Tab-separated table of C-alpha atoms in Angstrom:
chain	number	residue	atom	x	y	z
A	672	UNK	CA	10.840	10.127	16.990
A	673	UNK	CA	10.896	11.540	13.467
A	674	UNK	CA	8.992	9.849	10.603
A	675	UNK	CA	12.191	8.430	9.072
A	676	UNK	CA	13.141	6.653	12.312
A	677	UNK	CA	9.563	5.405	12.659
A	678	UNK	CA	9.643	4.003	9.118
A	679	UNK	CA	12.967	2.268	9.801
A	680	UNK	CA	11.511	0.656	12.910
A	681	UNK	CA	8.482	-0.435	10.896
A	682	UNK	CA	10.607	-1.971	8.138
A	683	UNK	CA	12.437	-4.015	10.797
A	684	UNK	CA	9.088	-5.686	11.470
A	685	UNK	CA	7.635	-5.583	7.945
A	686	UNK	CA	10.426	-7.431	6.112
A	687	UNK	CA	10.966	-10.367	8.517
A	688	UNK	CA	7.240	-10.780	9.159
A	689	UNK	CA	6.467	-10.947	5.429
A	690	UNK	CA	9.311	-13.404	4.804
A	691	UNK	CA	8.158	-15.495	7.767
A	692	UNK	CA	4.569	-15.400	6.539
A	693	UNK	CA	5.459	-16.546	3.021
A	694	UNK	CA	7.788	-19.330	4.178
A	695	UNK	CA	5.420	-20.680	6.852
A	696	UNK	CA	2.373	-20.460	4.563
A	697	UNK	CA	4.038	-22.615	1.908
A	698	UNK	CA	5.656	-24.953	4.443
A	699	UNK	CA	2.502	-25.458	6.515
A	700	UNK	CA	0.328	-25.989	3.399
A	701	UNK	CA	2.771	-28.605	2.170
A	702	UNK	CA	2.998	-30.418	5.518
A	703	UNK	CA	-0.775	-30.460	6.100
A	704	UNK	CA	-1.500	-31.735	2.568
A	705	UNK	CA	1.220	-34.398	2.493
A	706	UNK	CA	1.236	-35.710	6.048
A	707	UNK	CA	-1.667	-37.291	7.824
A	708	UNK	CA	-1.426	-35.514	11.138
A	709	UNK	CA	-3.859	-35.280	14.037
A	710	UNK	CA	-6.446	-32.483	13.890
A	711	UNK	CA	-4.892	-30.673	16.858
A	712	UNK	CA	-1.489	-30.634	15.165
A	713	UNK	CA	-3.019	-29.334	11.933
A	714	UNK	CA	-4.803	-26.560	13.808
A	715	UNK	CA	-1.570	-25.566	15.557
A	716	UNK	CA	0.303	-25.586	12.241
A	717	UNK	CA	-2.389	-23.556	10.456
A	718	UNK	CA	-2.126	-20.839	13.082
A	719	UNK	CA	1.655	-20.367	12.640
A	720	UNK	CA	1.473	-18.113	9.515
A	721	UNK	CA	-1.162	-15.935	11.167
A	722	UNK	CA	1.277	-15.140	13.990
A	723	UNK	CA	3.461	-13.362	11.425
A	724	UNK	CA	0.414	-11.397	10.211
A	725	UNK	CA	-0.352	-10.388	13.803
A	726	UNK	CA	3.270	-9.301	14.230
A	727	UNK	CA	2.967	-7.195	11.074
A	728	UNK	CA	-0.306	-5.636	12.254
A	729	UNK	CA	1.349	-4.740	15.570
A	730	UNK	CA	4.312	-3.152	13.746
A	731	UNK	CA	1.985	-1.273	11.425
A	732	UNK	CA	-0.064	0.036	14.332
A	733	UNK	CA	3.089	1.113	16.167
A	734	UNK	CA	4.271	2.940	13.044
A	735	UNK	CA	0.969	4.818	12.777
A	736	UNK	CA	1.420	6.030	16.363
A	737	UNK	CA	5.097	6.882	15.900
A	738	UNK	CA	5.026	8.676	12.538
A	739	UNK	CA	4.127	12.360	12.163
A	740	UNK	CA	0.592	13.651	12.492
A	741	UNK	CA	-0.083	14.227	8.778
A	742	UNK	CA	0.935	10.662	7.890
A	743	UNK	CA	-1.167	9.427	10.810
A	744	UNK	CA	-4.109	11.440	9.467
A	745	UNK	CA	-3.653	9.868	6.008
A	746	UNK	CA	-3.391	6.364	7.447
A	747	UNK	CA	-6.448	6.747	9.676
A	748	UNK	CA	-8.444	8.166	6.760
A	749	UNK	CA	-7.303	5.159	4.713
A	750	UNK	CA	-8.337	2.746	7.487
A	751	UNK	CA	-11.782	4.362	7.719
A	752	UNK	CA	-12.288	4.071	3.967
A	753	UNK	CA	-10.957	0.480	4.028
A	754	UNK	CA	-13.335	-0.484	6.850
A	755	UNK	CA	-16.229	1.226	5.069
A	756	UNK	CA	-15.611	-0.613	1.809
A	757	UNK	CA	-15.119	-3.943	3.628
A	758	UNK	CA	-18.365	-3.529	5.567
A	759	UNK	CA	-20.205	-2.497	2.401
A	760	UNK	CA	-18.951	-5.543	0.512
A	761	UNK	CA	-19.544	-8.053	3.330
A	762	UNK	CA	-23.024	-6.661	4.037
A	763	UNK	CA	-24.070	-6.870	0.380
A	764	UNK	CA	-22.494	-10.297	-0.091
A	765	UNK	CA	-23.950	-11.527	3.206
A	766	UNK	CA	-27.440	-10.621	2.044
A	767	UNK	CA	-26.815	-12.295	-1.316
A	768	UNK	CA	-25.633	-15.480	0.440
A	769	UNK	CA	-28.607	-15.462	2.783
A	770	UNK	CA	-31.361	-14.568	0.327
A	771	UNK	CA	-30.330	-15.742	-3.125
A	772	UNK	CA	-27.838	-18.476	-2.249
A	773	UNK	CA	-24.800	-16.740	-3.678
A	774	UNK	CA	-21.580	-18.786	-3.291
A	775	UNK	CA	-19.871	-18.613	0.118
A	776	UNK	CA	-17.233	-15.908	0.165
A	777	UNK	CA	-14.025	-17.216	1.830
A	778	UNK	CA	-13.329	-15.287	5.045
A	779	UNK	CA	-9.604	-15.473	4.234
A	780	UNK	CA	-10.047	-12.903	1.450
A	781	UNK	CA	-11.785	-10.270	3.565
A	782	UNK	CA	-8.427	-8.885	4.723
A	783	UNK	CA	-7.441	-8.425	1.083
A	784	UNK	CA	-10.559	-6.322	0.464
A	785	UNK	CA	-9.708	-4.285	3.541
A	786	UNK	CA	-6.076	-3.834	2.418
A	787	UNK	CA	-7.219	-2.741	-1.060
A	788	UNK	CA	-9.665	-0.239	0.433
A	789	UNK	CA	-7.071	0.947	2.955
A	790	UNK	CA	-4.507	1.537	0.226
A	791	UNK	CA	-7.064	3.316	-1.965
A	792	UNK	CA	-8.183	5.441	0.972
A	793	UNK	CA	-4.626	6.383	1.938
A	794	UNK	CA	-3.700	7.503	-1.574
A	795	UNK	CA	-6.994	8.883	-2.867
A	796	UNK	CA	-8.939	9.703	0.301
A	797	UNK	CA	-8.017	13.359	-0.143
A	798	UNK	CA	-10.152	13.504	-3.279
A	799	UNK	CA	-13.260	12.911	-1.177
A	800	UNK	CA	-12.343	15.157	1.719
A	801	UNK	CA	-10.873	18.080	-0.193
A	802	UNK	CA	-13.693	18.593	-2.653
A	803	UNK	CA	-16.367	18.718	-0.013
A	804	UNK	CA	-17.879	15.328	-0.902
A	805	UNK	CA	-17.475	14.073	2.645
A	806	UNK	CA	-16.669	17.289	4.470
A	807	UNK	CA	-15.476	20.811	3.863
A	808	UNK	CA	-11.848	21.858	4.044
A	809	UNK	CA	-12.462	23.495	7.392
A	810	UNK	CA	-13.493	20.181	8.906
A	811	UNK	CA	-10.199	18.437	8.126
A	812	UNK	CA	-8.472	19.179	11.376
B	1149	UNK	CA	-6.548	27.919	6.967
B	1150	UNK	CA	-3.967	30.053	5.202
B	1151	UNK	CA	-0.316	30.251	6.128
B	1152	UNK	CA	2.872	31.938	5.035
B	1153	UNK	CA	5.103	28.997	5.794
B	1154	UNK	CA	6.500	28.966	2.268
B	1155	UNK	CA	7.595	32.603	2.560
B	1156	UNK	CA	9.112	32.049	6.001
B	1157	UNK	CA	10.945	29.006	4.706
B	1158	UNK	CA	12.214	30.950	1.693
B	1159	UNK	CA	13.583	33.680	3.967
B	1160	UNK	CA	15.894	31.108	5.491
B	1161	UNK	CA	16.589	29.354	2.189
B	1162	UNK	CA	15.341	26.087	3.620
B	1163	UNK	CA	13.980	23.286	1.507
B	1164	UNK	CA	10.829	21.494	2.617
B	1165	UNK	CA	13.014	18.570	3.687
B	1166	UNK	CA	15.184	20.808	5.890
B	1167	UNK	CA	12.137	22.401	7.493
B	1168	UNK	CA	10.759	18.902	8.032
B	1169	UNK	CA	13.930	17.898	9.861
B	1170	UNK	CA	13.672	20.931	12.145
B	1171	UNK	CA	10.056	20.081	12.924
B	1172	UNK	CA	10.585	16.291	13.001
B	1173	UNK	CA	7.975	15.784	10.304
B	1174	UNK	CA	8.287	14.488	6.748
B	1175	UNK	CA	8.779	16.635	3.629
B	1176	UNK	CA	5.341	15.480	2.481
B	1177	UNK	CA	3.838	16.815	5.694
B	1178	UNK	CA	5.512	20.208	5.198
B	1179	UNK	CA	4.136	20.281	1.655
B	1180	UNK	CA	0.631	19.372	2.835
B	1181	UNK	CA	0.696	22.172	5.423
B	1182	UNK	CA	2.108	24.743	2.997
B	1183	UNK	CA	-0.486	23.993	0.363
B	1184	UNK	CA	-3.329	24.053	2.880
B	1185	UNK	CA	-4.202	20.387	2.441
B	1186	UNK	CA	-3.592	19.753	6.112
B	1187	UNK	CA	-4.090	21.935	9.161
B	1188	UNK	CA	-1.468	21.155	11.813
B	1189	UNK	CA	-2.366	20.383	15.406
B	1190	UNK	CA	-1.967	23.141	17.978
B	1191	UNK	CA	1.316	21.674	19.357
B	1192	UNK	CA	2.791	21.522	15.837
B	1193	UNK	CA	1.530	25.021	15.039
B	1194	UNK	CA	3.300	26.301	18.182
B	1195	UNK	CA	6.458	24.439	17.183
B	1196	UNK	CA	6.367	26.028	13.711
B	1197	UNK	CA	5.772	29.490	15.131
B	1198	UNK	CA	8.612	29.153	17.679
B	1199	UNK	CA	10.998	27.912	15.004
B	1200	UNK	CA	10.467	31.168	13.103
B	1201	UNK	CA	10.427	33.310	16.269
B	1202	UNK	CA	6.830	34.225	15.524
B	1203	UNK	CA	3.392	33.740	16.979
B	1204	UNK	CA	0.833	31.316	15.571
B	1205	UNK	CA	-1.143	34.304	14.241
B	1206	UNK	CA	1.939	35.471	12.326
B	1207	UNK	CA	2.164	32.140	10.546
B	1208	UNK	CA	-1.467	31.058	10.249
B	1209	UNK	CA	-4.691	32.885	9.582
B	1210	UNK	CA	-8.209	31.632	9.010
B	1211	UNK	CA	-10.051	32.200	5.743
B	1212	UNK	CA	-11.725	35.312	7.141
B	1213	UNK	CA	-8.624	36.691	8.796
């Protein structure tokens, strides 16, 4: 499969999953706030939007495997940088919460930190690897 | 790694996009290989060499070679 076909397949998951996520997030928030439903029903409703996120993550992972090797290299480098930044932030904030009673950081937003780091790493990761900050040119294989 | 992919491509008057189609990789990937920002895997290096009826050594050389 060439990268263009892989991207097309990815977009067939990306667009409906994002639309589904947005619609269900607003709908579920509205229903849970306005209706007095049983806890079990609320839990089931709250999980619905996350199913669209899981679908998107599956499509994204499939795309990484199906695209060409250079794009895969860029994406994996981005994921590594995203994970590194997320772990750095959560470790520092975790210590602040534990030792100096910093406000609780909502778990919901951790994925946003990861996505920001992932995007940064995908687009600018080359700056670290090419200049020998992380590794020499010869190591990028 | 050095390579003469750009010269080989020019001999056939191929754009990076056309070469990418032959190799089933993106234009950006061709550019990254040509400019030395990315070293291709061995299977891709073989594919490139075969496309130009060459050997891997004809297309790629290490910094000392």
